[in-house]
Coordinates of C-alpha atoms in Angstrom, one line a residue:
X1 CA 0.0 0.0 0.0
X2 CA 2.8 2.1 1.2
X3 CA 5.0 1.9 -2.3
X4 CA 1.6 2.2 -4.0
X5 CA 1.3 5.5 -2.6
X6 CA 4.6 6.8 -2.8
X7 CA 4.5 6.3 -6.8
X8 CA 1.4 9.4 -6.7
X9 CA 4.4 12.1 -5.5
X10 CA 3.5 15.4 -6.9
X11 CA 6.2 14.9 -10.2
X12 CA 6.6 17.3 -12.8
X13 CA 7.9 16.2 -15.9
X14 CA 11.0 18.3 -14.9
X15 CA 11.6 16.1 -12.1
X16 CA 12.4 12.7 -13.8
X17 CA 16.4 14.4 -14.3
X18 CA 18.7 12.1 -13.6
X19 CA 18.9 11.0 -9.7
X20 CA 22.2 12.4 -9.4
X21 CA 21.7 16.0 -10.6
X22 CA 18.9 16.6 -8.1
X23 CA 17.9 16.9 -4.4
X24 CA 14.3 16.2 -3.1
X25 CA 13.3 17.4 0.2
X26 CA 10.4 17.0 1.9
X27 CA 9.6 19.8 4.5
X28 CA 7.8 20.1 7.9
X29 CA 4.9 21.9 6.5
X30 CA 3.3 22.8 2.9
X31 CA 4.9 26.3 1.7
X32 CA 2.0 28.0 0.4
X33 CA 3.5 31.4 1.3
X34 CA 7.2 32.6 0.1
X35 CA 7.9 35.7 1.6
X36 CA 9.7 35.0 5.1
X37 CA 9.5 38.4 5.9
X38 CA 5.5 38.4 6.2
X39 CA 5.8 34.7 7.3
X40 CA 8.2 33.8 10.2
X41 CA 7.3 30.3 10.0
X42 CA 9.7 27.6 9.5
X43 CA 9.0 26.2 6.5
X44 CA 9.1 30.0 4.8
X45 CA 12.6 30.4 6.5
X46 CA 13.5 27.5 4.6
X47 CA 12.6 28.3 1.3
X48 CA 14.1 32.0 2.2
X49 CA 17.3 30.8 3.1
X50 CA 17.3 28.9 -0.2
X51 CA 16.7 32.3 -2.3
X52 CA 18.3 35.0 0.1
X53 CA 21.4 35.6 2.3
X54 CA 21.7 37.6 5.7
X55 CA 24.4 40.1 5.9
X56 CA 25.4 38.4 9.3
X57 CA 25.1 34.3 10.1
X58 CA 24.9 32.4 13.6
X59 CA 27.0 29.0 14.2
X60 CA 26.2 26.1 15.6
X61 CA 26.7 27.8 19.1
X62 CA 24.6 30.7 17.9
X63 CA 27.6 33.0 17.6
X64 CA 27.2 35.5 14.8
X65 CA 29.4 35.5 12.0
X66 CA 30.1 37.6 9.1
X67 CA 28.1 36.4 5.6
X68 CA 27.8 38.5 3.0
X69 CA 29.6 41.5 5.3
X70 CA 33.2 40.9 4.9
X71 CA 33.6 42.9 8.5
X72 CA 32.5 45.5 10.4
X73 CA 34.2 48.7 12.6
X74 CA 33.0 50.1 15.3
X75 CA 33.3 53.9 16.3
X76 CA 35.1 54.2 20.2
X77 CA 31.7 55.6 21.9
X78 CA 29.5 52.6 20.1
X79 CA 27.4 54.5 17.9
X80 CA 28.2 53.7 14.5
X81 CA 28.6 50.8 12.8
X82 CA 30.4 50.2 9.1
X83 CA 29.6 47.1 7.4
X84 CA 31.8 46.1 4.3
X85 CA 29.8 44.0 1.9
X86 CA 32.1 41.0 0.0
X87 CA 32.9 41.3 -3.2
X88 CA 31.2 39.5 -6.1
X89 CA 27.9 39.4 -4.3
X90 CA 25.4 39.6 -6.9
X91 CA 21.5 39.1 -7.0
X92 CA 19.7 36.7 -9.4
X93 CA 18.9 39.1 -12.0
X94 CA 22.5 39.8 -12.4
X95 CA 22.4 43.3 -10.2
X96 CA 25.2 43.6 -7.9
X97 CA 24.2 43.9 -4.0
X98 CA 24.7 47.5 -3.2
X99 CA 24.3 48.7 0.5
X100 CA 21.3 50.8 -0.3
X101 CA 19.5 47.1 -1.1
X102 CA 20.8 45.9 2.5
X103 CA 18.8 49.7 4.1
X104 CA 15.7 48.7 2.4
X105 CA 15.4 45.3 3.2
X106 CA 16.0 45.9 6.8
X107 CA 13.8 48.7 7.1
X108 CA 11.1 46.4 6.0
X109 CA 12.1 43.5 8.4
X110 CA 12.5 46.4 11.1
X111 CA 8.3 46.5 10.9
X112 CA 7.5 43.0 11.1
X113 CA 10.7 41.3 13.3
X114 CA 10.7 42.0 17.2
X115 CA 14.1 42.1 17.6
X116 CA 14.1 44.5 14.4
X117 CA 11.8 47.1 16.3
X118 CA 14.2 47.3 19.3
X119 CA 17.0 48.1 16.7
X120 CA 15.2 50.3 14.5
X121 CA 14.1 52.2 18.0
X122 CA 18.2 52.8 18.1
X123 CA 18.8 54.1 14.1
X124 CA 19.7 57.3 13.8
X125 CA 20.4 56.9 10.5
X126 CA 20.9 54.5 7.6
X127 CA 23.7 55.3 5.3
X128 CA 25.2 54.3 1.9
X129 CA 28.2 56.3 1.6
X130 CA 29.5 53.8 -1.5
X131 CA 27.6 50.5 -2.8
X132 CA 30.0 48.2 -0.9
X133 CA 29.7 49.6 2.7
X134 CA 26.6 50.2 5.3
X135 CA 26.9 52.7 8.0
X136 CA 24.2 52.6 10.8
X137 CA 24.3 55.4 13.0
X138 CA 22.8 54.6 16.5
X139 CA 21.4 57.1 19.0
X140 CA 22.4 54.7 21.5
X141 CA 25.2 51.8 22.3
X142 CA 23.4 48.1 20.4
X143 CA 26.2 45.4 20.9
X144 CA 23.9 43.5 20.4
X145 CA 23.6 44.6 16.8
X146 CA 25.7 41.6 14.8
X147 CA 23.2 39.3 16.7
X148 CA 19.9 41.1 15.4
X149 CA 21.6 40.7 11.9
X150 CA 22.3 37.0 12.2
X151 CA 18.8 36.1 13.0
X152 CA 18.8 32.5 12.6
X153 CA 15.1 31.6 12.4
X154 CA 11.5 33.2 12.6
X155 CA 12.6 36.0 10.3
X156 CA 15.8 36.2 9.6
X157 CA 17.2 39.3 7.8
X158 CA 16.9 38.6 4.9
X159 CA 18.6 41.2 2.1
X160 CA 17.0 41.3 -1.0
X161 CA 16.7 44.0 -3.9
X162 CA 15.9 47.4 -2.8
X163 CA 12.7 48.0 -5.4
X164 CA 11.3 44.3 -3.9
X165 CA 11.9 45.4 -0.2
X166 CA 10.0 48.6 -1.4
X167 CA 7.0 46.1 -0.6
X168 CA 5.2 47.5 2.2
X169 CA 5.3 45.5 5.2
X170 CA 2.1 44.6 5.2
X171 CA 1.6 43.1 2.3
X172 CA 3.4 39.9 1.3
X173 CA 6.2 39.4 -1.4
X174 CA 4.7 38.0 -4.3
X175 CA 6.1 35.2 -6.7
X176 CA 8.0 37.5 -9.0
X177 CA 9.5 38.9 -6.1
X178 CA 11.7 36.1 -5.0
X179 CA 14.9 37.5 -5.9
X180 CA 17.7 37.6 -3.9
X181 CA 21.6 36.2 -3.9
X182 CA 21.3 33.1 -2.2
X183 CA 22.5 29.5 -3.5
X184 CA 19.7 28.6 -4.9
X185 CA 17.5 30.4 -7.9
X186 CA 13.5 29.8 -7.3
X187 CA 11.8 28.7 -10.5
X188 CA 8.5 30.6 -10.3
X189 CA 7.0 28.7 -13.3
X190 CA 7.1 25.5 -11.4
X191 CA 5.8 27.1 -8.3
X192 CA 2.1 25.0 -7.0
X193 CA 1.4 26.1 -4.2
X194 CA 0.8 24.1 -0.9
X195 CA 2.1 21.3 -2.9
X196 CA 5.6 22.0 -5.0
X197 CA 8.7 24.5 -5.4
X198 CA 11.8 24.0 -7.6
X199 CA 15.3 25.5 -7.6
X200 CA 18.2 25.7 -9.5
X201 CA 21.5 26.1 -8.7
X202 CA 23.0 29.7 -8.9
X203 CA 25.8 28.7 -10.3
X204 CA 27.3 32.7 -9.7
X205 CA 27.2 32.4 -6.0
X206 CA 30.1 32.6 -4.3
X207 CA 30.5 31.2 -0.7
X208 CA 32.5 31.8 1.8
X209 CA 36.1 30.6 2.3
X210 CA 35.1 28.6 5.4
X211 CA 33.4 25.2 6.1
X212 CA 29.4 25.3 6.3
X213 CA 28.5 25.6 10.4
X214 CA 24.3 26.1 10.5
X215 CA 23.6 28.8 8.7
X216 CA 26.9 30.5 8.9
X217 CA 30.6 29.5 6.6
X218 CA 30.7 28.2 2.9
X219 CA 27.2 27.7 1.6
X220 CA 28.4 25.2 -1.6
X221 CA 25.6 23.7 -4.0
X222 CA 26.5 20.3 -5.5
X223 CA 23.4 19.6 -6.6
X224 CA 22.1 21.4 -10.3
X225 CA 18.1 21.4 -9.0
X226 CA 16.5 21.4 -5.8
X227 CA 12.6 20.4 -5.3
X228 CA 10.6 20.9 -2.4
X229 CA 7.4 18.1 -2.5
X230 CA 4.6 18.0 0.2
X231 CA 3.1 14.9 0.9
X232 CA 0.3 15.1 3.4
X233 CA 0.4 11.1 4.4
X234 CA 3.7 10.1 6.9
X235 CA 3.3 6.9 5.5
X236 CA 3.3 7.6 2.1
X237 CA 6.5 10.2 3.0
X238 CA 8.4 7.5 4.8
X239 CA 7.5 5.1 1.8
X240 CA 9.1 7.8 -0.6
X241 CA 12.0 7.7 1.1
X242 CA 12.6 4.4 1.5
X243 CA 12.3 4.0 -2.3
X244 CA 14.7 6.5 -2.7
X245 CA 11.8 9.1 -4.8
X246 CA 13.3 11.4 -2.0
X247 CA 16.3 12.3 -0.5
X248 CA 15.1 13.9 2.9
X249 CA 12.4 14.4 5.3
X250 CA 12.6 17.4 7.9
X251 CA 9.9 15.3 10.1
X252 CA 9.4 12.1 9.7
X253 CA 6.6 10.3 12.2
X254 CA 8.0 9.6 15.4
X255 CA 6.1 6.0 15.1
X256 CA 8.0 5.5 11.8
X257 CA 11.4 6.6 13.0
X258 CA 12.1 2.8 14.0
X259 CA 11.0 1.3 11.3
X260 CA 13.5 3.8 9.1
X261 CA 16.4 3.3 11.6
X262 CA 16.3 -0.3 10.9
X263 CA 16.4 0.4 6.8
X264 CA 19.9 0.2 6.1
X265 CA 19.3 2.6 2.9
X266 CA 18.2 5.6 5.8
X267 CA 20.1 7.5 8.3
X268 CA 18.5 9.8 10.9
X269 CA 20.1 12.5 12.9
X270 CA 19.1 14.7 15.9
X271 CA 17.7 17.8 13.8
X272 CA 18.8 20.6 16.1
X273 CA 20.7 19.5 19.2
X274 CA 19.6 22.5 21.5
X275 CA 15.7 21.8 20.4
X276 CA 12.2 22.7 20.0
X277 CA 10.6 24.4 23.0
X278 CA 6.6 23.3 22.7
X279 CA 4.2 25.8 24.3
X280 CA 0.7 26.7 24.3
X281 CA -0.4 30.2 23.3
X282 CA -3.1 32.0 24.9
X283 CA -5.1 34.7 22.8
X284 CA -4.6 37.5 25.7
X285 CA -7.2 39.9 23.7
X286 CA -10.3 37.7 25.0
X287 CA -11.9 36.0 27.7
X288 CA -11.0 33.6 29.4
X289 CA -7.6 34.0 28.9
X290 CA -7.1 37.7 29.4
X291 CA -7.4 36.8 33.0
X292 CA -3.8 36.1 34.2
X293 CA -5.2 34.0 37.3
X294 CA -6.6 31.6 34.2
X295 CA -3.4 31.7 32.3
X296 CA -1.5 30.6 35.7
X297 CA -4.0 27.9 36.7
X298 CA -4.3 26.1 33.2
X299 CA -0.4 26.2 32.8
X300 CA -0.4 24.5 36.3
X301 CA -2.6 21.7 35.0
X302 CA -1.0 21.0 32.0
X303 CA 1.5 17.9 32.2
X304 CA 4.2 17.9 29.8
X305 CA 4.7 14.3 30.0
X306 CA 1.4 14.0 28.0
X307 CA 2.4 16.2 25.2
X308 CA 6.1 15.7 24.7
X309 CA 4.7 11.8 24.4
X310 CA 2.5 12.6 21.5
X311 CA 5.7 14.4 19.9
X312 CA 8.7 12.4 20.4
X313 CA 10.4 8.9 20.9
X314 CA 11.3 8.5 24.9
X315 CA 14.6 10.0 25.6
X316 CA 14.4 12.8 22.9
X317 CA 12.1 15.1 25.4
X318 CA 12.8 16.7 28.9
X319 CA 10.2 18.7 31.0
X320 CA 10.8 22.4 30.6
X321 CA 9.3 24.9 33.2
X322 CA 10.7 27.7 31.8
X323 CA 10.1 30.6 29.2
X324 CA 13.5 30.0 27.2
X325 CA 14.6 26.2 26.6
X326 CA 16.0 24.4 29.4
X327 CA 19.8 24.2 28.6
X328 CA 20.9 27.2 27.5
X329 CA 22.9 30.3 29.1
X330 CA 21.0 32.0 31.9
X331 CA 17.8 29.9 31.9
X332 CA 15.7 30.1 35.0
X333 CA 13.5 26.9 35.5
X334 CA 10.9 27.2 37.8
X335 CA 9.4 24.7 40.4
X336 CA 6.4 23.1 38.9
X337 CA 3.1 23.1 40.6
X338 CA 2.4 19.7 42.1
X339 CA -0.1 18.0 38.7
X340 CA -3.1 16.0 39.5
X341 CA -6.8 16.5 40.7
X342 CA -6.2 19.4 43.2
X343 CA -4.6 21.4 40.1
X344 CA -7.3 20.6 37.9
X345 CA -9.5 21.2 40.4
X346 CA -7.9 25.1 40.9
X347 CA -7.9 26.0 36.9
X348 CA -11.7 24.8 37.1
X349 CA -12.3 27.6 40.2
X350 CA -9.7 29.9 38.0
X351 CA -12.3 29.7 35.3
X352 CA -15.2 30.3 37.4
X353 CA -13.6 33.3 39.3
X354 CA -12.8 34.9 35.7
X355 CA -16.8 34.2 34.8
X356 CA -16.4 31.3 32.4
X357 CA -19.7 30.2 31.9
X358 CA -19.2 27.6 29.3
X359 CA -18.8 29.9 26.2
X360 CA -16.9 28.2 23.6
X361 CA -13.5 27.9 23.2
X362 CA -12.1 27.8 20.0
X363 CA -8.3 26.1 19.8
X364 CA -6.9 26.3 16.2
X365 CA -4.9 23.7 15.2
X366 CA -3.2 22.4 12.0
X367 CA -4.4 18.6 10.7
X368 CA -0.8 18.1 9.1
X369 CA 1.9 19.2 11.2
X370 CA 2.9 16.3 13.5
X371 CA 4.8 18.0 16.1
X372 CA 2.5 20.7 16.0
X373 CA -1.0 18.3 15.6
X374 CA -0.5 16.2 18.4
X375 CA -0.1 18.9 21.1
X376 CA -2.9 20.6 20.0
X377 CA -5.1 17.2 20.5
X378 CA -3.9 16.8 24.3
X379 CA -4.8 20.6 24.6
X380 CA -8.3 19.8 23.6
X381 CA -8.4 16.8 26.0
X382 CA -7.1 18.8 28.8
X383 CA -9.7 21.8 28.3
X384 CA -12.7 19.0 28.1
X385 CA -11.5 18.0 31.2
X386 CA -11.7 20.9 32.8
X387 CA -15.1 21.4 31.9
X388 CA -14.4 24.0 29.0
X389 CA -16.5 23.7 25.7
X390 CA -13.6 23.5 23.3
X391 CA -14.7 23.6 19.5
X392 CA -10.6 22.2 18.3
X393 CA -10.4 23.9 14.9
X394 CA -8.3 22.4 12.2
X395 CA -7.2 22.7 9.0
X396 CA -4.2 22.9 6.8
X397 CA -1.1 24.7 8.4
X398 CA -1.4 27.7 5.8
X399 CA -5.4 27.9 7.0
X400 CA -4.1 27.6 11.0
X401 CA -1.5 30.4 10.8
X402 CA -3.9 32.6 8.9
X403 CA -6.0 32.1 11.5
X404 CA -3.9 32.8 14.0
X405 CA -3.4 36.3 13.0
X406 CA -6.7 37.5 13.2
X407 CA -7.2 39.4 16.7
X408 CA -11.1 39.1 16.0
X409 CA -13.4 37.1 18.5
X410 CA -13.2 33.3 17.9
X411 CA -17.1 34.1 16.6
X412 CA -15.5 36.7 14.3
X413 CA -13.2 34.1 13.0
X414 CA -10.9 34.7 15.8
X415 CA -9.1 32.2 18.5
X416 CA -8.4 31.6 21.9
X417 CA -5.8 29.0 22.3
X418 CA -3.1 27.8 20.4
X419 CA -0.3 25.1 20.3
X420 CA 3.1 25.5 18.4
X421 CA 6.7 24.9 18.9
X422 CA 9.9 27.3 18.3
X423 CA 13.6 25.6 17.8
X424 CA 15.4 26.7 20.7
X425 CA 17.8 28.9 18.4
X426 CA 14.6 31.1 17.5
X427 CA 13.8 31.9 21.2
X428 CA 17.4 31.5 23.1
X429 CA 17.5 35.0 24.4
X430 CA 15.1 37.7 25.1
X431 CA 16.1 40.0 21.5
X432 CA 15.4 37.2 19.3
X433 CA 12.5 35.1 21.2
X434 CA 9.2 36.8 19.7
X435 CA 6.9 34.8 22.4
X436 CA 8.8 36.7 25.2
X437 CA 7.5 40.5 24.3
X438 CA 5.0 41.9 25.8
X439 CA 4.0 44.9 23.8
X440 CA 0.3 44.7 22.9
X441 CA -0.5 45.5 19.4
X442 CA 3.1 44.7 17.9
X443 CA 3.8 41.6 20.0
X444 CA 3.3 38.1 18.5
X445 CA 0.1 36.5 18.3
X446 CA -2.1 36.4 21.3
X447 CA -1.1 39.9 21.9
X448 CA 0.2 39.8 25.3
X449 CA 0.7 43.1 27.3
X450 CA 3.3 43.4 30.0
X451 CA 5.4 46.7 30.9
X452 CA 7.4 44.6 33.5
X453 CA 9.0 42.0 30.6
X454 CA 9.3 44.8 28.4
X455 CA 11.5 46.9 30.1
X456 CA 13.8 43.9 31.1
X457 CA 13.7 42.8 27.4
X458 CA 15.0 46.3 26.8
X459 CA 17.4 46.5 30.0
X460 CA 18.8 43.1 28.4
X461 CA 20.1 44.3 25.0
X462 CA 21.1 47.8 25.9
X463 CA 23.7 46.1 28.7
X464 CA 27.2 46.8 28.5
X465 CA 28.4 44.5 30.8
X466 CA 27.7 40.6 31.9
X467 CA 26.7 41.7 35.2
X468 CA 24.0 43.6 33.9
X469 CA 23.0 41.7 31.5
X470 CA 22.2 38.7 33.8
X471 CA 20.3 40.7 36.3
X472 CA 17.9 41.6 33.4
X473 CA 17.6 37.6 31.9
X474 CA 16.8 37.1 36.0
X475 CA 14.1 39.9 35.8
X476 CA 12.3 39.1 32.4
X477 CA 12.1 35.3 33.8
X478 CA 10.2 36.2 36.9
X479 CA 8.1 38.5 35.4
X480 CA 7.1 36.5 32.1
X481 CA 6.2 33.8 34.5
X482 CA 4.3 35.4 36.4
X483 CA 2.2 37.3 33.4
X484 CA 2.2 33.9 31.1
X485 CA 2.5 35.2 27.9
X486 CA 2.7 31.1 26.9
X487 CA 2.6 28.0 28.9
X488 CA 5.4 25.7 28.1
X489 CA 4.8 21.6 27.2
X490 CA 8.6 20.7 26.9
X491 CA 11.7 20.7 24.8
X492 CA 11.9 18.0 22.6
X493 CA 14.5 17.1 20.2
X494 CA 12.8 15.9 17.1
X495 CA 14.9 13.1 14.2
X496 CA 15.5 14.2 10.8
X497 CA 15.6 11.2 8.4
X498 CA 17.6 11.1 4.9
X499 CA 19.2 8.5 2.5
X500 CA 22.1 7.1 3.5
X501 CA 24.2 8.0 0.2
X502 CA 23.2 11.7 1.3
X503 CA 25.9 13.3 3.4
X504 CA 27.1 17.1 4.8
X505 CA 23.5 17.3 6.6
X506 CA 23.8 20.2 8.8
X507 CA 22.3 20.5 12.3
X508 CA 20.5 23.7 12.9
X509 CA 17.2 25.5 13.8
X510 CA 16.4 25.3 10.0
X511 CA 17.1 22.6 7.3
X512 CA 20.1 24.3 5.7
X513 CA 19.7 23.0 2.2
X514 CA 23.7 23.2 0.8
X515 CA 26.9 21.4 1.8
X516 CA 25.2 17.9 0.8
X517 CA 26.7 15.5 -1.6
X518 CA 25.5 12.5 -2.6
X519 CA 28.0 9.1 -2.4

């Protein structure tokens, strides 16, 4: 049934090139949107890191490096900054990559990114004094400023033409827009959306002296065609793969990782060793939720046990009562409430005192992202429980996130509750995580509004010193705990799976789609 299946694959004509020649990935999550600017989600990161290149990468250890800046200097007193851009960098439609591109398109990330907002807050000025070199004049010290560039997931910075970052924030990059100077050319033409995207190799692209490390180093190409192929069934994904129709999937089942580890043609791989923080998102704009006391009582019911089962294989998950992943630098894990009737027992009383009255809940959900699906389902259970009438949503992962941004009333087409999961690289510290801020309107979805986090998240990246710098990760902790912007459900280290011929598979927060060979 399975091989059976796998033989309907999406296919163009295009595709039956010689096995060799071409690379054929299957991601976490259709891509029915391409503009990673707009769309912070991983899958859009993906397919932007394939197009585009950042002027500043992180490592493995999520130190930033130079990419397309050859260097930077700093002025004694911190307040400007002048970037050199390499030479030979050149954009898809042949245009070199002038500095004045690199202004625009961080202008336009600057709207949409959190930690873009806190730098643009700190701009004086944006100059081009000549087409290879950037000057950003500050109004105040940013050391923190390589880091903002190197971005290494839910919106990078992405640098692409100046008359394309002309696009107002607001409104999505289109498919004639996806031009930038990345390794890979996208083929609009063979563009189906929620289903299919091909590349090609830019063969003018030319990396970095050193090795590949995440998204930082050498990006080399040694394939002539990339294709990214959706296929909604595990099964029929695992199938694919074990026929060899393709190379690499970002997710495969955790029920089928077994059954693949034991196919001598398939290796899998810890996808990002620092992890994926679950959590569960509470709409802060509506009742029940925007009652703190709620927020606090239903995080104390939830068992992370129960979702980080759902997720991944035993000994790939940890409890996590924290607001950045368990692990890393400066992480403050806090005592969790003692689980079982009693707490259930208090979130019911929570809900009463906030005067729940059995209105419905609506918990939007996608139908065909696993790590994502599953956790949703034990948040509907849980709420049942509880005695909350929870109408569980979902639809395709394009639908969910559409959904998610609408600050409407679940009746208006709306939410209340939402599950999702970051890689721990996207939330490590308080000026890239998004989920942190608490700024109302501009914050991430469900809106959360807290003066007390925000003026530690600032406190954090305007410190000049360690000192500093840890009393304000110590002061954001306690207060986002206390104001629950998000409940955490674990970190969880999830197994990518990809032929065995395949080799130079990068870990990351992202797949990194160079340095792979095959043989």
């Amino acid at each position: 049934m399975r091989a059976a299946a796998a033989s309907a694959l999406p296919f163009a004509a295009a595709a039956q090139a010689p096995r060799a020649r071409v690379l054929r990935f299957m991601p976490q999550a259709a891509l029915a949107v391409l503009d990673p600017i707009f769309n912070p989600t991983t899958i859009v990161t993906t397919h932007g890191f394939c197009i585009f290149d950042t002027l500043y990468a992180c490592d493995a250890q999520l130190r930033p490096r130079p990419q397309m800046a050859e260097g930077h200097a700093v002025s004694a007193d911190g307040l400007t900054w002048t970037i050199r851009l390499r030479e030979g960098l050149r954009f898809h439609d042949g245009e070199p990559v002038r500095a004045t591109d690199c202004i625009a398109s961080l202008q336009r990330w600057a709207v949409r990114d959190s930690f873009g907002q806190v730098l643009a807050r700190a701009v004086a000025e944006w100059q081009a004094p000549e087409d290879r070199t950037l000057v950003i004049r500050l109004h105040r010290p940013f050391p923190a400023l390589p880091d903002a560039l190197a971005k290494p997931a839910s919106s990078p910075a992405f640098i692409m033409p100046a008359r394309i970052a002309a696009t107002p924030p607001d409104r999505p990059i289109g498919i004639d827009g996806m031009v930038g100077s990345g390794p890979w050319r996208f083929l609009p033409g063979e563009f189906v959306q929620g289903s299919r995207a091909a590349y090609a190799r830019n063969d003018a692209y030319v990396p970095r002296e050193e090795a590949a490390e995440a998204a930082a180093g050498g990006k080399r190409v040694h394939f002539e065609r990339l294709e990214l192929l959706w296929i909604p069934d595990g099964g029929t994904a695992a199938a694919a793969l074990q026929t060899g129709e393709i190379d690499w999937i970002e997710y495969p089942l955790p029920d089928l990782v077994p059954v693949l580890q034991r196919d001598r043609g398939i290796r899998t791989q810890i996808y990002d060793p620092n992890g994926f923080l679950g959590f569960l998102r509470f709409n802060h704009l509506h009742p029940p939720f925007d009652d703190v006391g709620v927020r606090r009582a239903v995080r104390d019911a939830m068992v992370q046990s129960d979702y980080m089962a759902a997720v991944a294989l035993p000994g790939d998950w940890q409890d996590c009562h924290a607001v950045f992943p368990c692990g890393l630098p400066g992480v403050t894990e806090f005592a969790p409430a003692p689980r079982g009737e009693a707490a259930m027992e208090r979130a019911r009383a929570a809900l009463r005192a906030a005067g729940y009255r059995g209105e419905t809940v609506v918990l939007a959900n996608p139908s065909d992202f696993p790590a994502v699906t599953q956790q949703g389902r034990v948040t509907a259970d849980l709420m049942r429980r509880l005695g909350v009438n929870i109408d569980l949503v979902e639809s395709d992962w394009a639908t969910t996130i559409a959904r998610r941004a609408n600050r409407g009333t679940p009746a208006q087409g709306g939410w209340n509750l939402h599950n999702t999961n970051f890689p721990a690289a996207a939330i490590a510290n308080p000026a890239v995580s998004p989920i942190i801020r608490g700024h109302g309107e501009r914050a991430w979805f469900g809106w959360p509004t807290d003066p007390a986090s925000e003026a530690a998240v600032e406190a954090w990246i305007g410190a000049t010193d360690a000192a500093t710098q840890g009393r304000a990760m110590a002061a954001l902790q306690d207060a986002a705990w206390a104001s629950v912007p998000f409940a955490p459900t674990g970190l969880f280290r999830l197994r990518t799976a990809f032929r065995a011929d395949l080799s130079g598979v990068l870990q990351g927060p992202n797949p990194f789609l160079w340095n792979l060979r095959r043989g």
